[in-house]
Tab-separated table of C-alpha atoms in Angstrom:
chain	number	residue	atom	x	y	z
A	1	UNK	CA	50.360	35.398	65.749
A	2	UNK	CA	48.428	34.429	68.924
A	3	UNK	CA	45.297	33.586	66.958
A	4	UNK	CA	46.987	31.601	64.183
A	5	UNK	CA	47.933	27.964	63.962
A	6	UNK	CA	51.058	26.738	65.686
A	7	UNK	CA	54.073	26.472	63.414
A	8	UNK	CA	56.464	23.557	63.369
A	9	UNK	CA	59.098	25.758	65.034
A	10	UNK	CA	56.679	26.601	67.849
A	11	UNK	CA	55.940	22.928	68.335
A	12	UNK	CA	59.658	22.267	68.624
A	13	UNK	CA	59.842	24.972	71.302
A	14	UNK	CA	56.966	23.299	73.134
A	15	UNK	CA	58.806	19.967	73.013
A	16	UNK	CA	61.971	21.563	74.386
A	17	UNK	CA	59.994	23.263	77.139
A	18	UNK	CA	58.359	19.996	78.179
A	19	UNK	CA	61.750	18.294	78.191
A	20	UNK	CA	62.925	21.027	80.593
A	21	UNK	CA	59.885	20.356	82.848
A	22	UNK	CA	58.355	23.754	82.141
A	23	UNK	CA	54.646	24.228	82.801
A	24	UNK	CA	52.356	24.870	79.840
A	25	UNK	CA	51.712	28.378	81.159
A	26	UNK	CA	55.429	29.215	81.050
A	27	UNK	CA	55.847	27.700	77.572
A	28	UNK	CA	52.845	29.721	76.386
A	29	UNK	CA	54.304	32.905	77.864
A	30	UNK	CA	57.571	32.382	76.003
A	31	UNK	CA	55.701	31.733	72.755
A	32	UNK	CA	53.310	34.660	73.238
A	33	UNK	CA	50.392	32.234	73.010
A	34	UNK	CA	47.350	31.630	75.263
A	35	UNK	CA	47.957	28.923	77.850
A	36	UNK	CA	44.880	27.063	76.587
A	37	UNK	CA	46.458	26.802	73.124
A	38	UNK	CA	49.574	25.093	74.454
A	39	UNK	CA	47.627	22.887	76.890
A	40	UNK	CA	45.303	21.762	74.109
A	41	UNK	CA	48.242	21.094	71.777
A	42	UNK	CA	50.059	18.949	74.355
A	43	UNK	CA	47.035	16.921	75.492
A	44	UNK	CA	45.888	16.332	71.924
A	45	UNK	CA	49.286	14.924	70.955
A	46	UNK	CA	50.313	12.426	73.585
A	47	UNK	CA	50.542	14.476	76.782
A	48	UNK	CA	53.581	16.005	78.523
A	49	UNK	CA	55.660	12.810	78.559
A	50	UNK	CA	54.952	11.622	74.992
A	51	UNK	CA	54.701	14.873	73.017
A	52	UNK	CA	56.778	14.912	69.811
A	53	UNK	CA	56.903	18.054	67.670
A	54	UNK	CA	57.136	16.374	64.253
A	55	UNK	CA	54.390	13.856	65.031
A	56	UNK	CA	52.155	16.615	66.401
A	57	UNK	CA	52.661	18.711	63.281
A	58	UNK	CA	51.747	15.835	60.960
A	59	UNK	CA	48.755	14.860	63.124
A	60	UNK	CA	47.429	18.427	63.010
A	61	UNK	CA	47.694	18.507	59.223
A	62	UNK	CA	45.857	15.181	59.056
A	63	UNK	CA	43.069	16.442	61.327
A	64	UNK	CA	42.698	19.584	59.232
A	65	UNK	CA	42.332	17.430	56.116
A	66	UNK	CA	39.673	15.294	57.806
A	67	UNK	CA	37.721	18.387	58.859
A	68	UNK	CA	37.641	19.535	55.232
A	69	UNK	CA	36.154	16.155	54.283
A	70	UNK	CA	33.641	15.370	57.054
A	71	UNK	CA	32.230	11.881	57.314
A	72	UNK	CA	28.555	11.509	56.350
A	73	UNK	CA	26.208	11.704	59.321
A	74	UNK	CA	22.827	10.181	59.864
A	75	UNK	CA	20.442	13.156	59.588
A	76	UNK	CA	18.118	11.570	62.134
A	77	UNK	CA	20.808	11.222	64.792
A	78	UNK	CA	21.004	13.968	67.427
A	79	UNK	CA	24.177	16.015	67.833
A	80	UNK	CA	25.308	14.569	71.148
A	81	UNK	CA	28.949	15.659	71.280
A	82	UNK	CA	29.231	18.837	73.411
A	83	UNK	CA	31.180	20.833	70.836
A	84	UNK	CA	28.484	20.205	68.216
A	85	UNK	CA	25.559	21.635	70.185
A	86	UNK	CA	24.138	24.675	68.327
A	87	UNK	CA	24.864	28.000	69.991
A	88	UNK	CA	28.027	26.833	71.728
A	89	UNK	CA	31.542	27.982	70.882
A	90	UNK	CA	33.018	24.661	69.746
A	91	UNK	CA	36.609	25.788	70.264
A	92	UNK	CA	35.848	27.081	73.762
A	93	UNK	CA	34.150	23.784	74.650
A	94	UNK	CA	37.142	21.777	73.443
A	95	UNK	CA	39.556	24.018	75.353
A	96	UNK	CA	37.507	23.597	78.517
A	97	UNK	CA	37.345	19.818	78.096
A	98	UNK	CA	41.106	19.624	77.758
A	99	UNK	CA	41.720	21.963	80.692
A	100	UNK	CA	39.394	19.871	82.884
A	101	UNK	CA	41.085	16.679	81.678
A	102	UNK	CA	44.478	18.163	82.597
A	103	UNK	CA	43.249	18.696	86.166
A	104	UNK	CA	42.115	15.055	86.349
A	105	UNK	CA	45.494	13.914	84.988
A	106	UNK	CA	47.282	15.871	87.707
A	107	UNK	CA	45.067	14.132	90.269
A	108	UNK	CA	46.322	10.740	89.040
A	109	UNK	CA	43.833	9.649	86.366
A	110	UNK	CA	45.320	8.362	83.055
A	111	UNK	CA	45.258	10.959	80.261
A	112	UNK	CA	42.941	9.130	77.840
A	113	UNK	CA	40.629	8.062	80.645
A	114	UNK	CA	40.399	11.699	81.747
A	115	UNK	CA	39.518	12.864	78.238
A	116	UNK	CA	36.807	10.217	77.817
A	117	UNK	CA	35.322	10.978	81.234
A	118	UNK	CA	35.205	14.731	80.603
A	119	UNK	CA	33.671	14.223	77.163
A	120	UNK	CA	30.905	12.092	78.664
A	121	UNK	CA	30.331	14.467	81.535
A	122	UNK	CA	30.038	17.571	79.337
A	123	UNK	CA	27.547	15.900	77.003
A	124	UNK	CA	24.045	17.156	77.842
A	125	UNK	CA	22.677	13.611	77.660
A	126	UNK	CA	25.487	12.289	79.853
A	127	UNK	CA	26.077	9.507	77.341
A	128	UNK	CA	27.836	8.904	74.017
A	129	UNK	CA	28.470	5.985	71.695
A	130	UNK	CA	31.939	4.621	71.015
A	131	UNK	CA	31.900	6.115	67.514
A	132	UNK	CA	30.939	9.554	68.859
A	133	UNK	CA	33.789	9.416	71.349
A	134	UNK	CA	36.356	8.306	68.786
A	135	UNK	CA	35.299	11.023	66.337
A	136	UNK	CA	35.263	13.779	68.931
A	137	UNK	CA	38.553	12.809	70.593
A	138	UNK	CA	40.176	11.717	67.307
A	139	UNK	CA	41.578	8.543	68.820
A	140	UNK	CA	41.297	4.847	68.053
A	141	UNK	CA	38.355	2.688	69.186
A	142	UNK	CA	40.838	0.621	71.192
A	143	UNK	CA	41.867	3.702	73.196
A	144	UNK	CA	38.241	4.487	74.009
A	145	UNK	CA	37.528	0.855	74.919
A	146	UNK	CA	40.485	0.740	77.321
A	147	UNK	CA	39.436	3.984	78.998
A	148	UNK	CA	35.827	2.809	79.339
A	149	UNK	CA	36.972	-0.477	80.886
A	150	UNK	CA	38.915	1.469	83.531
A	151	UNK	CA	35.973	3.765	84.274
A	152	UNK	CA	33.590	0.815	84.507
A	153	UNK	CA	35.922	-0.869	86.957
A	154	UNK	CA	35.711	2.217	89.152
A	155	UNK	CA	31.917	2.317	88.905
A	156	UNK	CA	32.011	5.695	87.144
A	157	UNK	CA	30.488	4.629	83.816
A	158	UNK	CA	27.901	2.047	82.775
A	159	UNK	CA	26.776	0.635	79.429
A	160	UNK	CA	23.249	0.616	78.076
A	161	UNK	CA	21.447	0.165	74.741
A	162	UNK	CA	19.546	3.015	73.108
A	163	UNK	CA	16.428	2.774	70.937
A	164	UNK	CA	18.584	1.930	67.911
A	165	UNK	CA	20.267	-0.932	69.804
A	166	UNK	CA	23.556	0.958	69.879
A	167	UNK	CA	25.725	0.576	72.944
A	168	UNK	CA	26.076	3.850	74.819
A	169	UNK	CA	28.421	4.757	77.646
A	170	UNK	CA	26.602	6.606	80.411
A	171	UNK	CA	28.016	8.709	83.212
A	172	UNK	CA	25.878	9.078	86.335
A	173	UNK	CA	25.156	12.420	87.989
A	174	UNK	CA	26.499	10.841	91.198
A	175	UNK	CA	29.918	10.397	89.622
A	176	UNK	CA	31.812	12.422	92.216
A	177	UNK	CA	30.060	10.642	95.045
A	178	UNK	CA	31.049	7.330	93.460
A	179	UNK	CA	34.624	8.555	93.005
A	180	UNK	CA	34.846	9.551	96.669
A	181	UNK	CA	33.473	6.176	97.723
A	182	UNK	CA	36.031	4.452	95.498
A	183	UNK	CA	38.810	6.466	97.154
A	184	UNK	CA	37.473	5.517	100.570
A	185	UNK	CA	37.526	1.831	99.598
A	186	UNK	CA	41.106	2.191	98.350
A	187	UNK	CA	42.076	3.747	101.676
A	188	UNK	CA	40.418	0.874	103.534
A	189	UNK	CA	42.459	-1.637	101.508
A	190	UNK	CA	45.641	0.306	102.236
A	191	UNK	CA	44.875	0.355	105.972
A	192	UNK	CA	44.146	-3.382	105.980
A	193	UNK	CA	47.407	-4.141	104.189
A	194	UNK	CA	49.388	-1.907	106.541
A	195	UNK	CA	47.807	-3.612	109.558
A	196	UNK	CA	48.849	-7.026	108.236
A	197	UNK	CA	52.402	-5.719	108.299
A	198	UNK	CA	52.126	-5.327	112.069
A	199	UNK	CA	51.664	-9.100	112.451
A	200	UNK	CA	54.377	-9.911	109.928
A	201	UNK	CA	56.972	-7.583	111.463
A	202	UNK	CA	56.069	-8.415	115.038
A	203	UNK	CA	53.998	-6.291	117.444
A	204	UNK	CA	56.099	-3.977	119.553
A	205	UNK	CA	58.865	-3.521	117.000
A	206	UNK	CA	59.633	-0.074	115.547
A	207	UNK	CA	58.690	-1.205	112.037
A	208	UNK	CA	55.360	-2.631	113.241
A	209	UNK	CA	54.612	0.604	115.106
A	210	UNK	CA	55.269	2.509	111.894
A	211	UNK	CA	52.771	0.385	109.967
A	212	UNK	CA	50.211	0.658	112.739
A	213	UNK	CA	50.538	4.441	112.487
A	214	UNK	CA	49.925	4.246	108.729
A	215	UNK	CA	46.846	2.092	109.250
A	216	UNK	CA	45.327	4.379	111.877
A	217	UNK	CA	45.975	7.530	109.856
A	218	UNK	CA	44.478	6.062	106.683
A	219	UNK	CA	41.503	4.749	108.673
A	220	UNK	CA	40.688	8.235	109.919
A	221	UNK	CA	41.050	9.799	106.474
A	222	UNK	CA	39.055	7.052	104.752
A	223	UNK	CA	36.191	7.079	107.234
A	224	UNK	CA	36.037	10.878	107.183
A	225	UNK	CA	35.948	10.814	103.392
A	226	UNK	CA	33.150	8.233	103.277
A	227	UNK	CA	31.036	10.116	105.831
A	228	UNK	CA	31.619	13.448	104.104
A	229	UNK	CA	30.560	11.940	100.761
A	230	UNK	CA	27.357	10.542	102.282
A	231	UNK	CA	26.554	13.825	104.018
A	232	UNK	CA	27.237	15.925	100.922
A	233	UNK	CA	25.014	13.730	98.756
A	234	UNK	CA	22.176	13.895	101.284
A	235	UNK	CA	22.437	17.682	101.597
A	236	UNK	CA	22.720	18.354	97.866
A	237	UNK	CA	19.871	15.978	97.023
A	238	UNK	CA	17.690	17.486	99.737
A	239	UNK	CA	16.869	14.140	101.297
A	240	UNK	CA	14.779	14.320	104.491
A	241	UNK	CA	16.701	13.885	107.681
A	242	UNK	CA	19.974	15.010	106.129
A	243	UNK	CA	22.422	16.217	108.786
A	244	UNK	CA	22.967	19.969	108.822
A	245	UNK	CA	26.081	20.069	110.996
A	246	UNK	CA	29.531	18.543	110.553
A	247	UNK	CA	29.880	14.790	110.381
A	248	UNK	CA	30.519	12.976	113.599
A	249	UNK	CA	34.211	12.314	114.220
A	250	UNK	CA	35.279	8.955	112.778
A	251	UNK	CA	36.206	6.059	114.983
A	252	UNK	CA	39.965	5.584	114.754
A	253	UNK	CA	40.372	2.531	116.993
A	254	UNK	CA	39.957	-0.994	115.654
A	255	UNK	CA	39.841	-4.210	117.596
C-alpha cells in the first residue's frame, strides 16, 4: 500500500531500477509509491550508487527498533532538530530535507555533506551539535565530522561554543553568497591554470589558443558570478547605495 512501509521485495525492485539508471520518480511510478518515499529510501541507505536492498531492509528494522527505545534526553535542552519542533509534520520535514539534499547532490556536493548542510540550514537556530546531527541523520560521528570539515573548508560552516561549552556547528544566513564566492574563486583558479597552459604549449599554437579561450570564457563567467553575488547581497540586505540596475559588464581582457 502507498502509505505502508516498503517491503523487502519493493527494495529489491528499487535496487534493480537504480542499476538500470532509472530516476526515483520512475521507480516510484512502477511501485505505485510517492516519489518522496523512494527518494528518502535511497538517500537514507547509501545513495543511488551504493544502495543495497538487503542492507537497507536490515537498517530500516534497526532504526524502527531504536525509535521504540529512544535515548534519554536532557529535559533542559531545547529541541533543535527541525523534525522535533512542536507543530511540524516530522515526516514532511524529513522528506523535504532529503529532497533538498538530492538537489545539492545533483549539483555536485557529496551526499553526506548535502544532508548535514540541509539539516543545519533547516534548524531554526541555524546550528546543531555533533550529537544532534548524528541522531537526526542516523549516521556515525565520523561521517558528520568529515562533512563538517568539507563545509568549513568552503567557508559555509563555522564552529562555536554554546553556554554549556558544547561545540556547535553554525551555518550563516549568507551561505549562498559564500557559496557563490567560492565558485567564483574556483573559476579564477581554473582560468589561471588554463592561462599557464598558453605559456607551456607556446603562444600562437592551436593548443595554446584553445587554452586561452578557456581562460577568457571562465574569466567572464567568474567575474559575472562574483559581481552578481555582491549585487544580490546588497539588494536583499537593503544596504544604502545598492545598485538597482544590472551589473556592469565584466572585464574580459587581462594583461
